[in-house]
PDB file of C-alpha atoms in Angstrom:
ATOM      1  CA  MET G   1      75.855  83.395  33.426  1.00 51.00           C
ATOM      2  CA  ALA G   2      74.821  79.774  33.032  1.00 62.00           C
ATOM      3  CA  SER G   3      77.139  76.808  33.435  1.00 73.00           C
ATOM      4  CA  TYR G   4      77.049  73.987  30.912  1.00 85.00           C
ATOM      5  CA  TYR G   5      79.637  71.509  32.199  1.00 90.00           C
ATOM      6  CA  TYR G   6      78.200  68.316  30.764  1.00 92.00           C
ATOM      7  CA  LEU G   7      77.030  69.808  27.470  1.00 93.00           C
ATOM      8  CA  ILE G   8      80.315  71.524  26.606  1.00 93.00           C
ATOM      9  CA  ALA G   9      82.406  68.551  27.710  1.00 92.00           C
ATOM     10  CA  SER G  10      80.333  66.246  25.493  1.00 94.00           C
ATOM     11  CA  LEU G  11      80.697  68.310  22.310  1.00 95.00           C
ATOM     12  CA  PRO G  12      83.310  67.171  19.764  1.00 96.00           C
ATOM     13  CA  GLU G  13      86.305  69.413  19.134  1.00 96.00           C
ATOM     14  CA  LEU G  14      86.055  71.849  16.249  1.00 96.00           C
ATOM     15  CA  ARG G  15      89.156  72.672  14.213  1.00 95.00           C
ATOM     16  CA  ALA G  16      89.553  75.071  11.325  1.00 95.00           C
ATOM     17  CA  ASP G  17      91.451  72.408   9.377  1.00 93.00           C
ATOM     18  CA  GLY G  18      89.132  69.572  10.377  1.00 90.00           C
ATOM     19  CA  ASP G  19      85.836  68.146   9.280  1.00 90.00           C
ATOM     20  CA  MET G  20      82.469  69.195  10.639  1.00 92.00           C
ATOM     21  CA  PRO G  21      81.790  66.519  13.295  1.00 95.00           C
ATOM     22  CA  LEU G  22      78.107  67.398  13.683  1.00 95.00           C
ATOM     23  CA  THR G  23      75.567  69.563  11.922  1.00 96.00           C
ATOM     24  CA  TYR G  24      74.167  72.728  13.431  1.00 97.00           C
ATOM     25  CA  GLU G  25      70.808  70.971  13.766  1.00 97.00           C
ATOM     26  CA  GLU G  26      72.466  68.164  15.767  1.00 97.00           C
ATOM     27  CA  PHE G  27      74.154  70.800  17.936  1.00 97.00           C
ATOM     28  CA  LEU G  28      70.791  72.478  18.565  1.00 97.00           C
ATOM     29  CA  SER G  29      69.331  69.105  19.469  1.00 96.00           C
ATOM     30  CA  CYS G  30      72.059  68.656  22.092  1.00 95.00           C
ATOM     31  CA  CYS G  31      71.384  72.133  23.443  1.00 96.00           C
ATOM     32  CA  GLN G  32      67.598  72.019  23.557  1.00 94.00           C
ATOM     33  CA  SER G  33      67.245  70.249  26.902  1.00 93.00           C
ATOM     34  CA  ASN G  34      70.489  71.590  28.379  1.00 93.00           C
ATOM     35  CA  VAL G  35      70.321  75.366  27.968  1.00 94.00           C
ATOM     36  CA  SER G  36      67.875  78.046  29.038  1.00 92.00           C
ATOM     37  CA  GLU G  37      65.005  78.888  26.721  1.00 94.00           C
ATOM     38  CA  ALA G  38      66.493  82.333  26.097  1.00 94.00           C
ATOM     39  CA  ASP G  39      69.900  80.905  25.126  1.00 94.00           C
ATOM     40  CA  TYR G  40      68.259  78.246  22.975  1.00 96.00           C
ATOM     41  CA  GLU G  41      66.289  80.877  21.038  1.00 97.00           C
ATOM     42  CA  LEU G  42      69.460  82.893  20.482  1.00 96.00           C
ATOM     43  CA  LEU G  43      71.303  79.775  19.296  1.00 97.00           C
ATOM     44  CA  LYS G  44      68.414  78.732  17.056  1.00 97.00           C
ATOM     45  CA  ASN G  45      68.398  82.123  15.329  1.00 97.00           C
ATOM     46  CA  LEU G  46      72.175  82.595  15.303  1.00 97.00           C
ATOM     47  CA  THR G  47      73.846  83.718  12.102  1.00 96.00           C
ATOM     48  CA  LEU G  48      77.368  84.973  11.477  1.00 95.00           C
ATOM     49  CA  ASP G  49      75.899  88.489  11.434  1.00 95.00           C
ATOM     50  CA  SER G  50      73.975  88.179  14.718  1.00 95.00           C
ATOM     51  CA  LYS G  51      74.459  90.880  17.315  1.00 94.00           C
ATOM     52  CA  GLU G  52      72.716  89.427  20.399  1.00 93.00           C
ATOM     53  CA  GLY G  53      73.967  86.906  22.901  1.00 90.00           C
ATOM     54  CA  PRO G  54      76.965  86.199  25.099  1.00 90.00           C
ATOM     55  CA  LEU G  55      80.188  86.852  23.180  1.00 94.00           C
ATOM     56  CA  ILE G  56      78.172  87.786  20.091  1.00 96.00           C
ATOM     57  CA  GLU G  57      78.634  91.555  20.393  1.00 95.00           C
ATOM     58  CA  ASP G  58      82.423  91.152  20.445  1.00 96.00           C
ATOM     59  CA  TRP G  59      82.223  88.699  17.530  1.00 97.00           C
ATOM     60  CA  ALA G  60      79.992  91.113  15.580  1.00 96.00           C
ATOM     61  CA  ASN G  61      82.538  93.917  16.019  1.00 95.00           C
ATOM     62  CA  PHE G  62      85.373  91.704  14.772  1.00 96.00           C
ATOM     63  CA  TYR G  63      83.363  90.190  11.915  1.00 97.00           C
ATOM     64  CA  GLY G  64      82.171  93.621  10.812  1.00 94.00           C
ATOM     65  CA  MET G  65      85.744  94.933  10.727  1.00 95.00           C
ATOM     66  CA  LEU G  66      86.891  91.888   8.739  1.00 96.00           C
ATOM     67  CA  THR G  67      84.028  92.238   6.265  1.00 95.00           C
ATOM     68  CA  LYS G  68      84.668  95.957   5.773  1.00 94.00           C
ATOM     69  CA  GLU G  69      88.390  95.342   5.254  1.00 95.00           C
ATOM     70  CA  LEU G  70      87.680  92.647   2.664  1.00 95.00           C
ATOM     71  CA  ASN G  71      85.249  94.955   0.861  1.00 93.00           C
ATOM     72  CA  TYR G  72      87.753  97.814   1.006  1.00 93.00           C
ATOM     73  CA  GLN G  73      90.578  95.729  -0.464  1.00 93.00           C
ATOM     74  CA  ARG G  74      88.307  94.228  -3.134  1.00 92.00           C
ATOM     75  CA  SER G  75      87.252  97.754  -4.130  1.00 91.00           C
ATOM     76  CA  LEU G  76      90.867  98.867  -4.393  1.00 90.00           C
ATOM     77  CA  ASN G  77      91.728  95.809  -6.491  1.00 89.00           C
ATOM     78  CA  LEU G  78      88.911  96.734  -8.864  1.00 89.00           C
ATOM     79  CA  GLY G  79      90.095 100.348  -9.037  1.00 88.00           C
ATOM     80  CA  LYS G  80      86.992 101.655  -7.273  1.00 90.00           C
ATOM     81  CA  SER G  81      86.716 103.865  -4.233  1.00 86.00           C
ATOM     82  CA  TYR G  82      85.288 102.557  -0.977  1.00 81.00           C
ATOM     83  CA  SER G  83      82.774 104.995   0.451  1.00 77.00           C
ATOM     84  CA  SER G  84      82.416 103.729   4.035  1.00 75.00           C
ATOM     85  CA  ALA G  85      84.773 104.888   6.746  1.00 73.00           C
ATOM     86  CA  PHE G  86      85.855 102.247   9.228  1.00 77.00           C
ATOM     87  CA  ASP G  87      88.472 101.560  11.883  1.00 80.00           C
ATOM     88  CA  LYS G  88      91.434  99.803  10.336  1.00 86.00           C
ATOM     89  CA  ASP G  89      93.278  97.031  12.098  1.00 90.00           C
ATOM     90  CA  GLY G  90      96.725  96.062  10.802  1.00 92.00           C
ATOM     91  CA  LEU G  91      96.367  92.348  11.456  1.00 95.00           C
ATOM     92  CA  ILE G  92      92.917  92.192   9.878  1.00 96.00           C
ATOM     93  CA  ALA G  93      94.295  94.051   6.846  1.00 95.00           C
ATOM     94  CA  GLN G  94      97.148  91.519   6.522  1.00 97.00           C
ATOM     95  CA  VAL G  95      94.817  88.537   6.759  1.00 97.00           C
ATOM     96  CA  ALA G  96      92.411  90.065   4.237  1.00 96.00           C
ATOM     97  CA  ALA G  97      95.276  90.736   1.812  1.00 96.00           C
ATOM     98  CA  SER G  98      96.513  87.184   2.248  1.00 96.00           C
ATOM     99  CA  ALA G  99      93.044  85.766   1.594  1.00 96.00           C
ATOM    100  CA  LEU G 100      92.506  87.947  -1.472  1.00 95.00           C
ATOM    101  CA  SER G 101      95.826  86.851  -2.934  1.00 96.00           C
ATOM    102  CA  ALA G 102      95.097  83.139  -2.419  1.00 95.00           C
ATOM    103  CA  LYS G 103      95.284  80.897  -5.473  1.00 92.00           C
ATOM    104  CA  ASN G 104      91.564  80.057  -5.356  1.00 89.00           C
ATOM    105  CA  PRO G 105      88.406  81.034  -3.418  1.00 87.00           C
ATOM    106  CA  LEU G 106      88.428  77.878  -1.299  1.00 88.00           C
ATOM    107  CA  GLU G 107      91.992  78.575  -0.147  1.00 93.00           C
ATOM    108  CA  ALA G 108      90.936  82.151   0.694  1.00 95.00           C
ATOM    109  CA  GLU G 109      88.042  80.842   2.775  1.00 94.00           C
ATOM    110  CA  LYS G 110      90.398  78.529   4.665  1.00 95.00           C
ATOM    111  CA  ILE G 111      92.747  81.439   5.461  1.00 97.00           C
ATOM    112  CA  LEU G 112      89.827  83.472   6.771  1.00 97.00           C
ATOM    113  CA  LEU G 113      88.441  80.500   8.701  1.00 97.00           C
ATOM    114  CA  GLU G 114      91.729  79.929  10.499  1.00 97.00           C
ATOM    115  CA  TYR G 115      91.881  83.582  11.511  1.00 98.00           C
ATOM    116  CA  GLU G 116      88.229  83.621  12.609  1.00 98.00           C
ATOM    117  CA  PHE G 117      88.806  80.532  14.777  1.00 98.00           C
ATOM    118  CA  GLU G 118      91.854  82.177  16.370  1.00 97.00           C
ATOM    119  CA  ASN G 119      89.826  85.294  17.082  1.00 97.00           C
ATOM    120  CA  LEU G 120      86.988  83.283  18.612  1.00 97.00           C
ATOM    121  CA  ASP G 121      89.474  81.452  20.849  1.00 96.00           C
ATOM    122  CA  SER G 122      90.780  84.837  21.962  1.00 96.00           C
ATOM    123  CA  LEU G 123      87.264  86.139  22.637  1.00 96.00           C
ATOM    124  CA  VAL G 124      86.356  83.052  24.676  1.00 95.00           C
ATOM    125  CA  GLY G 125      89.568  83.495  26.642  1.00 92.00           C
ATOM    126  CA  LEU G 126      89.547  81.791  30.026  1.00 88.00           C
ATOM    127  CA  HIS G 127      85.852  80.937  30.022  1.00 88.00           C
ATOM    128  CA  MET G 128      85.474  77.197  30.425  1.00 88.00           C
ATOM    129  CA  PHE G 129      81.932  75.869  30.754  1.00 88.00           C
ATOM    130  CA  ASP G 130      79.685  78.874  30.333  1.00 89.00           C
ATOM    131  CA  ASP G 131      77.589  80.564  27.702  1.00 91.00           C
ATOM    132  CA  HIS G 132      80.628  82.316  26.165  1.00 94.00           C
ATOM    133  CA  VAL G 133      82.141  78.954  25.277  1.00 95.00           C
ATOM    134  CA  LEU G 134      78.794  77.662  24.040  1.00 95.00           C
ATOM    135  CA  PHE G 135      78.211  80.628  21.734  1.00 97.00           C
ATOM    136  CA  GLY G 136      81.826  80.567  20.543  1.00 97.00           C
ATOM    137  CA  TYR G 137      81.326  76.903  19.663  1.00 97.00           C
ATOM    138  CA  ALA G 138      78.096  77.728  17.833  1.00 97.00           C
ATOM    139  CA  ILE G 139      79.801  80.401  15.724  1.00 98.00           C
ATOM    140  CA  LYS G 140      82.657  78.033  14.877  1.00 97.00           C
ATOM    141  CA  LEU G 141      80.107  75.459  13.803  1.00 97.00           C
ATOM    142  CA  LYS G 142      78.372  78.055  11.604  1.00 97.00           C
ATOM    143  CA  LEU G 143      81.744  78.909  10.030  1.00 96.00           C
ATOM    144  CA  LEU G 144      82.469  75.240   9.307  1.00 95.00           C
ATOM    145  CA  GLU G 145      78.969  74.853   7.918  1.00 93.00           C
ATOM    146  CA  ARG G 146      79.687  77.718   5.519  1.00 91.00           C
ATOM    147  CA  LEU G 147      82.964  76.131   4.442  1.00 88.00           C
ATOM    148  CA  THR G 148      81.352  72.754   3.781  1.00 85.00           C
ATOM    149  CA  SER G 149      78.767  74.423   1.540  1.00 81.00           C
ATOM    150  CA  PHE G 150      81.500  75.026  -1.038  1.00 76.00           C
ATOM    151  CA  GLU G 151      81.558  72.263  -3.620  1.00 65.00           C
ATOM    152  CA  GLN G 152      84.769  72.309  -5.618  1.00 67.00           C
ATOM    153  CA  ASP G 153      83.457  70.358  -8.626  1.00 70.00           C
ATOM    154  CA  LYS G 154      80.301  72.455  -8.839  1.00 67.00           C
ATOM    155  CA  GLY G 155      82.380  75.646  -8.495  1.00 66.00           C
ATOM    156  CA  LYS G 156      84.750  74.577 -11.286  1.00 70.00           C
ATOM    157  CA  ALA G 157      81.803  73.728 -13.531  1.00 72.00           C
ATOM    158  CA  GLU G 158      80.198  77.128 -12.868  1.00 70.00           C
ATOM    159  CA  PHE G 159      83.503  78.906 -13.504  1.00 68.00           C
ATOM    160  CA  GLN G 160      83.988  77.020 -16.772  1.00 76.00           C
ATOM    161  CA  SER G 161      80.456  77.870 -17.844  1.00 79.00           C
ATOM    162  CA  LEU G 162      81.002  81.581 -17.127  1.00 76.00           C
ATOM    163  CA  PHE G 163      84.390  81.527 -18.822  1.00 73.00           C
ATOM    164  CA  ASP G 164      82.973  79.820 -21.902  1.00 80.00           C
ATOM    165  CA  GLY G 165      80.231  82.455 -22.086  1.00 81.00           C
ATOM    166  CA  ILE G 166      82.801  85.256 -21.932  1.00 83.00           C
ATOM    167  CA  GLN G 167      84.910  83.578 -24.601  1.00 80.00           C
ATOM    168  CA  GLN G 168      81.902  83.317 -26.895  1.00 82.00           C
ATOM    169  CA  GLN G 169      81.150  87.014 -26.399  1.00 81.00           C
ATOM    170  CA  VAL G 170      84.747  87.930 -27.179  1.00 81.00           C
ATOM    171  CA  TYR G 171      84.837  85.733 -30.294  1.00 81.00           C
ATOM    172  CA  SER G 172      81.573  87.226 -31.555  1.00 79.00           C
ATOM    173  CA  LEU G 173      83.034  90.749 -31.495  1.00 74.00           C
TER     174      LEU G 173
END
């Protein structure tokens, strides 16, 4: 297990309710000369669905359970059956229900983001300056990157366009 005292101490704090203080590319740039080649390759290819790397297997298990629970509840809301069996977790089910009942998709994403950050903090635990902290930070940065990709004005315009199209179809009947 590698130690990254200077690198981790120099990274800005990430908060679920805060802005993205650096891009993932800037993060990789900071890591390039400070981490092993193997860790750098894992970080460079990291996605929210990755399964390799320190902490990543535990994250993948959690993220998979959250995704399955969201899919399950969405299916139920649509009156459809959900064909995959999965282990249910009460807290994950509550968070998923809360997100799905949010007033808009951005609010739902923020609820999920807060819970994902809490879970990552739990997974990192008492690790301080090692690869677990580094990979936890990378995942948090990927989550913030996803959140910042939502553009409220563009989303409203797309919604209005879809809604107008549906209205036209209804009126033409």
